[in-house]
Coordinates of C-alpha atoms in Angstrom, one line a residue:
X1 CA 74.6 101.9 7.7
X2 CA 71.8 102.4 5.3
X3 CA 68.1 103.8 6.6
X4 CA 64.9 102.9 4.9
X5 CA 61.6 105.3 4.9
X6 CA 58.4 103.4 4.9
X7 CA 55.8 105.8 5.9
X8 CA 54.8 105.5 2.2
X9 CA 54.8 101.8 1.4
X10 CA 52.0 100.2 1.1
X11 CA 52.2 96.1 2.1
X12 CA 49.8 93.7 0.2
X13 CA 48.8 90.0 0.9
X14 CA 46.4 89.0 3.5
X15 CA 46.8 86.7 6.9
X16 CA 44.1 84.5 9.5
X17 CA 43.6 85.9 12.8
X18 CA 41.7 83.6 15.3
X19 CA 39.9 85.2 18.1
X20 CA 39.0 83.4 21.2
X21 CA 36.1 84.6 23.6
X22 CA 38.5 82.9 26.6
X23 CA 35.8 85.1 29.6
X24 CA 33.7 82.4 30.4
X25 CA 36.3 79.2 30.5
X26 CA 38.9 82.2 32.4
X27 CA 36.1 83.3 35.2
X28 CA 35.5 79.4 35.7
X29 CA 39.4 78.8 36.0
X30 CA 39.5 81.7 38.6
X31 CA 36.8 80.7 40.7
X32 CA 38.7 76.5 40.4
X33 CA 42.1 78.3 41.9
X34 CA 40.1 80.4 44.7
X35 CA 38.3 76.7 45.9
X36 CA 41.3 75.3 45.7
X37 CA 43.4 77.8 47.8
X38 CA 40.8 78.7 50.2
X39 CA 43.0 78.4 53.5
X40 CA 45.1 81.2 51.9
X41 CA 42.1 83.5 52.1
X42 CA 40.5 84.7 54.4
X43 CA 36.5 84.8 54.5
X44 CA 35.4 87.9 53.2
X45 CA 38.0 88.0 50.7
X46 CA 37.4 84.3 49.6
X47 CA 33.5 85.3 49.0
X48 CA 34.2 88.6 47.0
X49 CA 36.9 87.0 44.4
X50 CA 34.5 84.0 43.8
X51 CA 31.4 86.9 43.2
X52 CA 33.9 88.7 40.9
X53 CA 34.6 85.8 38.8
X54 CA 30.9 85.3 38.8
X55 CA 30.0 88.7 37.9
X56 CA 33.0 88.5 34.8
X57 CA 31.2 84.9 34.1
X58 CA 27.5 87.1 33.9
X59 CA 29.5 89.5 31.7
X60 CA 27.3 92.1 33.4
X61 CA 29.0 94.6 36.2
X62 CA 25.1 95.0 37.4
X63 CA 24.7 91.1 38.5
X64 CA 25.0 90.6 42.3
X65 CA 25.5 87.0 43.5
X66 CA 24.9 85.9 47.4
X67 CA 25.8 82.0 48.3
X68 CA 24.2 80.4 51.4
X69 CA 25.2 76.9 52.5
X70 CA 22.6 74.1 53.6
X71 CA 24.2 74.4 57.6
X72 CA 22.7 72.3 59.9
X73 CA 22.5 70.7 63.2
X74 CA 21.0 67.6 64.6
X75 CA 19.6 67.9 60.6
X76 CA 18.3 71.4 61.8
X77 CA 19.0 74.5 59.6
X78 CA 21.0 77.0 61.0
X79 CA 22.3 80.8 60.2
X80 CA 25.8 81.9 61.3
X81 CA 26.7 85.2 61.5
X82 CA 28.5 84.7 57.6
X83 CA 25.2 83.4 56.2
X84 CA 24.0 86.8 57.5
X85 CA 26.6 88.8 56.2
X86 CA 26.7 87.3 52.8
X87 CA 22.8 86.0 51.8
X88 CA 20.6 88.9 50.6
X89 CA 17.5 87.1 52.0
X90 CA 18.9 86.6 55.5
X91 CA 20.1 89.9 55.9
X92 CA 17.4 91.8 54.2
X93 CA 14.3 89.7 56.2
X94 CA 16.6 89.7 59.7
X95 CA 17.2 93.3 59.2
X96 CA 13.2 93.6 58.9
X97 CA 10.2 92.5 60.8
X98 CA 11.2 88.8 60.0
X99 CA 12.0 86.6 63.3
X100 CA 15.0 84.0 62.8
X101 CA 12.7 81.0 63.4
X102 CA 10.4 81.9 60.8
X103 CA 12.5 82.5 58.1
X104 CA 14.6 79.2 58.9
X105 CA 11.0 77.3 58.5
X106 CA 10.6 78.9 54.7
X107 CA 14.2 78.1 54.1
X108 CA 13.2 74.7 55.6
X109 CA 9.9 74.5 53.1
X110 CA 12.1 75.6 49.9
X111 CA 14.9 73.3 50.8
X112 CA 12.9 70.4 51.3
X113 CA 11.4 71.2 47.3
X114 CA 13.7 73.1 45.5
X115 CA 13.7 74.5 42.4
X116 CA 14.8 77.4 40.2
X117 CA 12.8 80.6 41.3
X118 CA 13.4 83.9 38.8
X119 CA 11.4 87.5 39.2
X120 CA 12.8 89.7 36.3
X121 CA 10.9 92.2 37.9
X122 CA 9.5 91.9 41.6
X123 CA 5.7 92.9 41.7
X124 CA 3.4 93.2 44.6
X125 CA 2.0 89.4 43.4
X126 CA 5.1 88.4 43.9
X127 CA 5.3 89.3 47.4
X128 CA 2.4 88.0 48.6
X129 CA 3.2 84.7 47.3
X130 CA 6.3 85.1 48.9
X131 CA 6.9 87.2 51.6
X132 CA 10.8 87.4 52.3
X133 CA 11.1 89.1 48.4
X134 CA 9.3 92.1 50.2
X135 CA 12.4 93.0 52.3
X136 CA 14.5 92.3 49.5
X137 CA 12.3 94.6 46.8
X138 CA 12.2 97.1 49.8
X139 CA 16.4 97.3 49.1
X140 CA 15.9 98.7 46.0
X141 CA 16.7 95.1 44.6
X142 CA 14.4 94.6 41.0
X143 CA 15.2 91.4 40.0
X144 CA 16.0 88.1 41.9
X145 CA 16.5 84.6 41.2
X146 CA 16.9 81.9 43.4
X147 CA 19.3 79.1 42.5
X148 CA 19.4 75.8 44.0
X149 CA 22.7 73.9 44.4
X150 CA 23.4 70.2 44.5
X151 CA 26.5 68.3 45.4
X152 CA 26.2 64.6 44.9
X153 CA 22.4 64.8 44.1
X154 CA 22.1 66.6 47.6
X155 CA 21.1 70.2 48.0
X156 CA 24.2 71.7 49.5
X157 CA 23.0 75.0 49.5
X158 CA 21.5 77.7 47.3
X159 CA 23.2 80.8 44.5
X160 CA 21.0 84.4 45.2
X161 CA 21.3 86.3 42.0
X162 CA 20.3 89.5 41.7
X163 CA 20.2 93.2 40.5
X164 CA 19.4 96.7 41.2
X165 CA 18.8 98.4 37.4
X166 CA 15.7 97.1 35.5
X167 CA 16.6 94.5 32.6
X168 CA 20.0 93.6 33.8
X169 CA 18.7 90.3 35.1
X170 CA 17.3 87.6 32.5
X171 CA 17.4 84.1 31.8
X172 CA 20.6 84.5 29.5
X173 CA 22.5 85.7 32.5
X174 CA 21.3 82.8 34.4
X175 CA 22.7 80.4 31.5
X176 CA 25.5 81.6 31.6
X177 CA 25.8 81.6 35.5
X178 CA 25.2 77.7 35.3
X179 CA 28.0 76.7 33.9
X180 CA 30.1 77.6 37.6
X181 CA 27.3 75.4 39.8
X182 CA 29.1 72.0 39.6
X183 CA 32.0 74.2 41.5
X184 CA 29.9 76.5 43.5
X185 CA 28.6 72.9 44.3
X186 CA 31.9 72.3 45.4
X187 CA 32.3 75.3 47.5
X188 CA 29.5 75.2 49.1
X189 CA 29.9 71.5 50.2
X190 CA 33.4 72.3 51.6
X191 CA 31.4 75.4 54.1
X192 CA 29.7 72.7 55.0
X193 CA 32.5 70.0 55.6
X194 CA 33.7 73.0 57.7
X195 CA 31.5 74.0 59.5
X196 CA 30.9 70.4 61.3
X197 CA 34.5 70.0 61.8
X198 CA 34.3 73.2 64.1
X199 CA 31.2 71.7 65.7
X200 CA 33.0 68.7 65.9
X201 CA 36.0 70.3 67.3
X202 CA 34.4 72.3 69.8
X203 CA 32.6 69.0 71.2
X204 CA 36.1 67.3 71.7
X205 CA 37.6 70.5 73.5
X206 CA 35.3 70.6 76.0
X207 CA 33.3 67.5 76.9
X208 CA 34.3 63.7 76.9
X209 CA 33.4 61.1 74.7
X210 CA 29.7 60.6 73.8
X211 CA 27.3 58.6 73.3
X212 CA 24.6 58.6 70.2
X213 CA 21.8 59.1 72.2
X214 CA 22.5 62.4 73.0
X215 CA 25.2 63.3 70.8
X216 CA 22.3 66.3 69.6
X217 CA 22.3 67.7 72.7
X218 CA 26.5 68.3 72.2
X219 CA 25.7 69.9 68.8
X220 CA 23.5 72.2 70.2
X221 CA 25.5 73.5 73.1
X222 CA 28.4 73.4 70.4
X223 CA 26.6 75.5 68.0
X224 CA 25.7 78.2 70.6
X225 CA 28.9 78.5 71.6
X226 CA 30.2 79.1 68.1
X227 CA 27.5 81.4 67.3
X228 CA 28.3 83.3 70.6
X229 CA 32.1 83.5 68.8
X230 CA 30.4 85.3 65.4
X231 CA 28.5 87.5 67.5
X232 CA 31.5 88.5 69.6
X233 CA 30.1 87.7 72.8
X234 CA 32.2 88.4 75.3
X235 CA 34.0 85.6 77.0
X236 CA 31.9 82.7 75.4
X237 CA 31.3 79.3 77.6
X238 CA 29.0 76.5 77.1
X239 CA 26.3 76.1 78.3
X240 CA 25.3 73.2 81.1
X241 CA 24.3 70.5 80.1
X242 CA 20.9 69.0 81.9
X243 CA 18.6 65.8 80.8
X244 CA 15.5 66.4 82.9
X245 CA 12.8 64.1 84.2
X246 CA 14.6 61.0 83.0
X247 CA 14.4 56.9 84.4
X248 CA 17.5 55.3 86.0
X249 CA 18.2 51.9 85.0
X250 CA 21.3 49.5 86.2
X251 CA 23.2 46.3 86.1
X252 CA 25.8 44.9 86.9
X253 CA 27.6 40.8 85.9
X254 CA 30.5 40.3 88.6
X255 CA 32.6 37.3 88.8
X256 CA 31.6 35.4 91.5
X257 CA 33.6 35.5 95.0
X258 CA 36.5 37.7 92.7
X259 CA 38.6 39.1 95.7
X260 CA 38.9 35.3 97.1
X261 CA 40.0 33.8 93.6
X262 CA 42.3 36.5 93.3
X263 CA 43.4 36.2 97.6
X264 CA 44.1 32.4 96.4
X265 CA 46.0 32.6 93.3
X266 CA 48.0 35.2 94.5
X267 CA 48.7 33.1 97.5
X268 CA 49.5 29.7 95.5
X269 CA 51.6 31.6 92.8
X270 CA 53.8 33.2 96.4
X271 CA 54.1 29.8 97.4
X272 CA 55.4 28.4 94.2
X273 CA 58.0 31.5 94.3
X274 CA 59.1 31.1 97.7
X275 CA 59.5 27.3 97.5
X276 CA 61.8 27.7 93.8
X277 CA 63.5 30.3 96.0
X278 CA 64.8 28.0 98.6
X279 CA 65.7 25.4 96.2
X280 CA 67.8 28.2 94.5
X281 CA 68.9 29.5 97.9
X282 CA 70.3 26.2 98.6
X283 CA 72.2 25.0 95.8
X284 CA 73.8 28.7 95.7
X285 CA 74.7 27.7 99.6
X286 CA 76.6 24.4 98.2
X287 CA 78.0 26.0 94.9
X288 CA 79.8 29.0 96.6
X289 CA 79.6 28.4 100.8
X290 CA 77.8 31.6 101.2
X291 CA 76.4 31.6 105.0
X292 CA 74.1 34.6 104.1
X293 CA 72.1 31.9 102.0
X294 CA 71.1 30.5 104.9
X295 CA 69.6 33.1 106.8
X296 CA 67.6 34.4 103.4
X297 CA 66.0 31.0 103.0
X298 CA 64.8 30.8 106.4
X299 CA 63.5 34.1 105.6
X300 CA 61.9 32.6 102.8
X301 CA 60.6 29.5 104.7
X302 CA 58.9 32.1 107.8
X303 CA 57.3 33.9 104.6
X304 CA 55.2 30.4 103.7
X305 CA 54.2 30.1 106.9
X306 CA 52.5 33.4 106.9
X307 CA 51.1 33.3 103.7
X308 CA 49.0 29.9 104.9
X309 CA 48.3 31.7 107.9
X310 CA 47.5 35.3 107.5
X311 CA 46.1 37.8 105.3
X312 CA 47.9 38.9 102.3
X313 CA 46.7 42.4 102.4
X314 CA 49.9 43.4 104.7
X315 CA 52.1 40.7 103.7
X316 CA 51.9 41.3 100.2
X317 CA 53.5 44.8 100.4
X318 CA 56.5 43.2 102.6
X319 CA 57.1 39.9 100.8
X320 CA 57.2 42.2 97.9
X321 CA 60.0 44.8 99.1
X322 CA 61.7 41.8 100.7
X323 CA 62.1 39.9 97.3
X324 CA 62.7 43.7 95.7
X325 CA 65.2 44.5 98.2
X326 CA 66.9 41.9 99.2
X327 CA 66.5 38.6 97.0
X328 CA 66.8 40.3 93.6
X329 CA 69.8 42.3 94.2
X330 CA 71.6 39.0 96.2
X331 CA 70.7 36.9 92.7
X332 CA 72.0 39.4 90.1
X333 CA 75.1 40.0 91.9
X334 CA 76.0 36.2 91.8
X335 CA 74.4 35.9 88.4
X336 CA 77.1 38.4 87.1
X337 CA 80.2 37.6 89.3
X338 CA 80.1 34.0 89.2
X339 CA 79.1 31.8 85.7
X340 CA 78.9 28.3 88.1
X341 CA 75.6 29.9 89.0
X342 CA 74.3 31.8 86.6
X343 CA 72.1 29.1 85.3
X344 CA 70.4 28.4 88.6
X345 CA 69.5 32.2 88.8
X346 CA 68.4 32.2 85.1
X347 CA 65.9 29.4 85.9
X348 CA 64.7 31.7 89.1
X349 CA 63.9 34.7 86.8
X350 CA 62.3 32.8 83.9
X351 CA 59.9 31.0 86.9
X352 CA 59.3 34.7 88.3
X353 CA 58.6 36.2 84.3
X354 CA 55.0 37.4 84.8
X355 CA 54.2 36.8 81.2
X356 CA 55.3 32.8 81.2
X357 CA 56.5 31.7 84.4
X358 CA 55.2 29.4 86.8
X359 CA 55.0 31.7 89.8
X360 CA 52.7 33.7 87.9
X361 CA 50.6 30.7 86.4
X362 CA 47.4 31.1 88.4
X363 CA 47.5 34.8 88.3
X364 CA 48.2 34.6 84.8
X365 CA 44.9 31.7 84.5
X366 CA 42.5 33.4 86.4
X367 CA 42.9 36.8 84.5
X368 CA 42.9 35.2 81.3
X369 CA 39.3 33.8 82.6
X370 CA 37.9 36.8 83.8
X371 CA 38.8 38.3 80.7
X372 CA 37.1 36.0 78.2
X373 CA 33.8 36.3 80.4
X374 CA 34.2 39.6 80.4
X375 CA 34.7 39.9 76.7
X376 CA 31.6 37.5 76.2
X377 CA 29.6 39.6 78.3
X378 CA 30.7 43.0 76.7
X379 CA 29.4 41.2 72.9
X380 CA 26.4 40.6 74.7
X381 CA 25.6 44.0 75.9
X382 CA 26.9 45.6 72.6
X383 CA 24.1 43.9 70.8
X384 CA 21.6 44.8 73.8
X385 CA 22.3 48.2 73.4
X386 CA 21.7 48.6 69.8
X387 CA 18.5 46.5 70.3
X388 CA 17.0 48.7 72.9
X389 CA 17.9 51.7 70.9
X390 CA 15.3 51.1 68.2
X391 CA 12.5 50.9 70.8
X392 CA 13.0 54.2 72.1
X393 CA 16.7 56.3 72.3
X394 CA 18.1 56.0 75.5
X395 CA 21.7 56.7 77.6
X396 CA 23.8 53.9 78.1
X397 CA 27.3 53.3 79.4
X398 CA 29.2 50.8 79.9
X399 CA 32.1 50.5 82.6
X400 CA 34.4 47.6 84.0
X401 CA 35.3 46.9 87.3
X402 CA 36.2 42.9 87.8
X403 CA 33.0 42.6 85.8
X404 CA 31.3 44.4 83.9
X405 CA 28.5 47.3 84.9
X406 CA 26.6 49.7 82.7
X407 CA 24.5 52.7 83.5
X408 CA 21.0 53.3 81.1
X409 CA 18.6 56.3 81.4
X410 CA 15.7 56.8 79.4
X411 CA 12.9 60.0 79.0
X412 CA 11.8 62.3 77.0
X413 CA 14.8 64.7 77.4
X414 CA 17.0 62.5 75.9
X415 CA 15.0 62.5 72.7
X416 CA 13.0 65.5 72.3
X417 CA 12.0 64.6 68.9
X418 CA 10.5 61.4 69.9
X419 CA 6.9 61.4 72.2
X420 CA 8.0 59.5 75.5
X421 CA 5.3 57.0 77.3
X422 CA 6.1 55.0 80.3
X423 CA 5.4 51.9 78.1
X424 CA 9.0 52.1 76.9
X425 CA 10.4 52.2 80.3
X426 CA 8.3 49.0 81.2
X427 CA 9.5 47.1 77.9
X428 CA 13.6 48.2 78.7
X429 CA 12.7 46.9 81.9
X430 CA 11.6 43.7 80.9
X431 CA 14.3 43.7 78.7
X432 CA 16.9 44.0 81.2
X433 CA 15.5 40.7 83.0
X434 CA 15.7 38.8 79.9
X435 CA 19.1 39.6 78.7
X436 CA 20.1 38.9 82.3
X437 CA 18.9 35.7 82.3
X438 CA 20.3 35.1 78.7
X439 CA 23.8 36.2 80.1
X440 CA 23.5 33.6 83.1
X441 CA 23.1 30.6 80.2
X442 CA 26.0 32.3 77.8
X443 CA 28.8 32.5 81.2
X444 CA 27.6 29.1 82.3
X445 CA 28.1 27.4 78.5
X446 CA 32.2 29.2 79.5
X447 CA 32.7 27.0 82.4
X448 CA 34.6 23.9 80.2
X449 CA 36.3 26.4 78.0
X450 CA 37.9 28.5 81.1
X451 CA 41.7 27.6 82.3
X452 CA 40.7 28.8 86.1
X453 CA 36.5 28.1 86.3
X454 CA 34.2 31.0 87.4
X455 CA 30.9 31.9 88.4
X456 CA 29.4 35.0 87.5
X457 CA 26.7 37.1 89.7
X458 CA 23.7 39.3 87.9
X459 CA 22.2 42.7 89.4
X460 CA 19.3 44.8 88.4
X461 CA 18.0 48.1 89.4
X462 CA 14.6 48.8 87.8

């Protein structure tokens, strides 16, 4: 093995060496993969590794960044517990002589006109022009700027950068900083997203279905209650839900005489049933000389006699364990034992079927026509709902018995942001009566169209 020395040798020749400044397009990169596996992280953590890649993207270690979303509810801002954690100018003004409401009406007033705000150095000028940079200057904080954020050409919330050491802060920094909006954009827009879903969420939990009227009023409670969460109150509940000083209104369409059609059908369709039942009864007597034939279609012959004669509302129940009890089991034994008959009982069942056979026919024609007047009336009161709405917001639900009923209520707690006067309540009055009438002509114009023909009734309570 041979060893060479080259602590003496000199090398000659020359080579290219490309060097690529990879900070800025590496600090966007980082911030892309923290977006994207946000339910990995948990919230503080997820804020601090986006305001490190920020502070690597400002290439200064003295640039502080702060991100608040544009939260809201009912289209009202709102501060959660993690704007106050993580906004300089929430925490600083809060912390201060600053109430909550006030401060949420100058976030309001920016928000509403935004635009780039930058104080390389905060003077007492400053501060009288705007007063929350007093809290924020009284930090020790020299330079702010205020950055506003757009996702789809809406504000989604706004970037706080800032510094404590003089000159750290300057437009370059803030040049640089743009480049990572379009995905603190991005971020921001998925706080929001998030938030409603928990508002969202919290309204499903523990109240039922809604109605747009006073859907607000569910977003308020739901907020408090999630804000009662941050705050660690103990054993958070929501709040009662009261809509005070407000007008009942009601109506109902019912089908006409609905308990006799239904008495009558049920009564004809029985009749049809018992009478294929004796027929079947008969020829099962002949086919197979079975004396206990006899005796069930005499049965079945008493049971028309009292359904011409009495009520149905005992009779029913025991004609209906008699055929359950006795008649079916009789048939399906014969139907399975002996093939002479099995086509005779087939023909019994397929006139019993309640979707197609003839003991069910009435039954089968009066429900189909209470439905399609129901369905028409239902259309109706969709549209008279949405009409009445752009008058003045009001409760309304509807709810079916044979017909169809609905409840309204109308005042100025179920639209605080809209100045009530009885004059609405006298025009969704007169409303009522005119869409009743209309409802009248529209069931009428059914009557040809119906398989069993129907009246229907109107009531009002104004």
């Amino acid at each position: 093995m041979r060893y060479f020395r080259f602590l003496c040798s000199v090398f000659e020749g020359f080579t290219i060496i490309t060097i690529t400044d990879v900070t800025t397009s590496q600090a966007i990169e980082n911030i892309k993969n923290t977006i994207i596996n946000r339910p990995d992280h948990d919230g503080r953590e997820y804020h601090n590794e986006v305001i490190q890649s920020l502070r690597i993207l400002a290439e200064n270690r003295h640039i502080e960044f702060h991100m608040l979303p544009a939260l809201r509810v009912n289209d009202r801002l709102v501060f959660t517990d993690d704007n106050r954690e993580h906004s300089l100018m929430i925490k600083t003004n809060l912390e201060g002589a600053m109430k909550e409401e006030e401060l949420i009406a100058m976030t309001e007033q920016y928000l509403r006109e935004p635009k780039v705000l930058f104080y390389n150095d905060i003077t007492e000028e400053n501060v009288k022009q705007a007063p929350p940079l007093k809290s924020i200057r009284d930090k020790g904080v020299v330079s702010y700027a205020l950055l506003p954020v757009y996702h789809n050409n809406k504000i989604a919330g706004v970037l706080e950068v800032f510094s404590y050491v003089k000159d750290a802060l300057d437009e370059n920094v803030l040049v640089k900083v743009e480049a990572a909006t379009p995905l603190i954009a991005q971020l921001l827009q998925k706080c929001i997203d998030e938030f409603d879903v928990k508002l969202e969420s919290v309204i499903k939990e523990k109240f039922t279905s809604l109605q747009p009227a006073v859907q607000w009023k569910f977003n308020e409670v739901a907020w408090h209650y999630l804000r009662d969460i941050d705050l660690q109150t103990q054993k958070p509940q929501t709040e009662n839900i009261l809509f005070r000083d407000v007008y009942p209104l009601y109506g109902a369409v019912d089908i006409r005489n609905s308990t006799i059609e239904r008495n009558d059908a049920l009564k004809t369709d029985l009749q049809v049933q018992f009478s294929i039942l004796i027929d079947t009864l008969k020829t099962l007597k002949e086919e197979l000389n079975i004396p206990i034939a006899d005796e069930l279609a005499y049965q079945c012959k008493k049971a028309i006699i009292d359904i011409n004669d009495g009520s149905l509302d005992e009779d029913h129940i025991r004609l209906t364990e008699f055929l359950d009890t006795e008649i079916r089991p009789f048939l399906l034994h014969f139907r399975e034992s002996d093939s002479r008959v099995k086509g005779l009982i087939d023909k019994y069942f397929e006139a019993v079927n309640e979707e197609s056979g003839l003991a069910f026919a009435n039954r089968r024609a009066l429900e189909k026509s209470m439905q399609r007047i129901n369905a028409t009336v239902n259309q109706f009161l969709e549209i008279f709902k949405v009409e009445i709405q752009d008058a003045y917001p009001c409760y309304f639900e509807k709810f079916r018995t044979d017909g169809v009923e609905y409840d309204m209520y109308i005042g100025q707690s179920i639209s605080p942001a809209k100045s009530f006067n009885t004059l609405y309540l006298r025009n969704i009055r007169l409303r009522q009566v005119t869409a009743m009438a209309a409802i009248v002509k529209i069931t009428h114009a059914l009557l040809p169209r119906l398989s069993k023909p129907l009246e229907t009734t109107q009531l009002i309570f104004i």
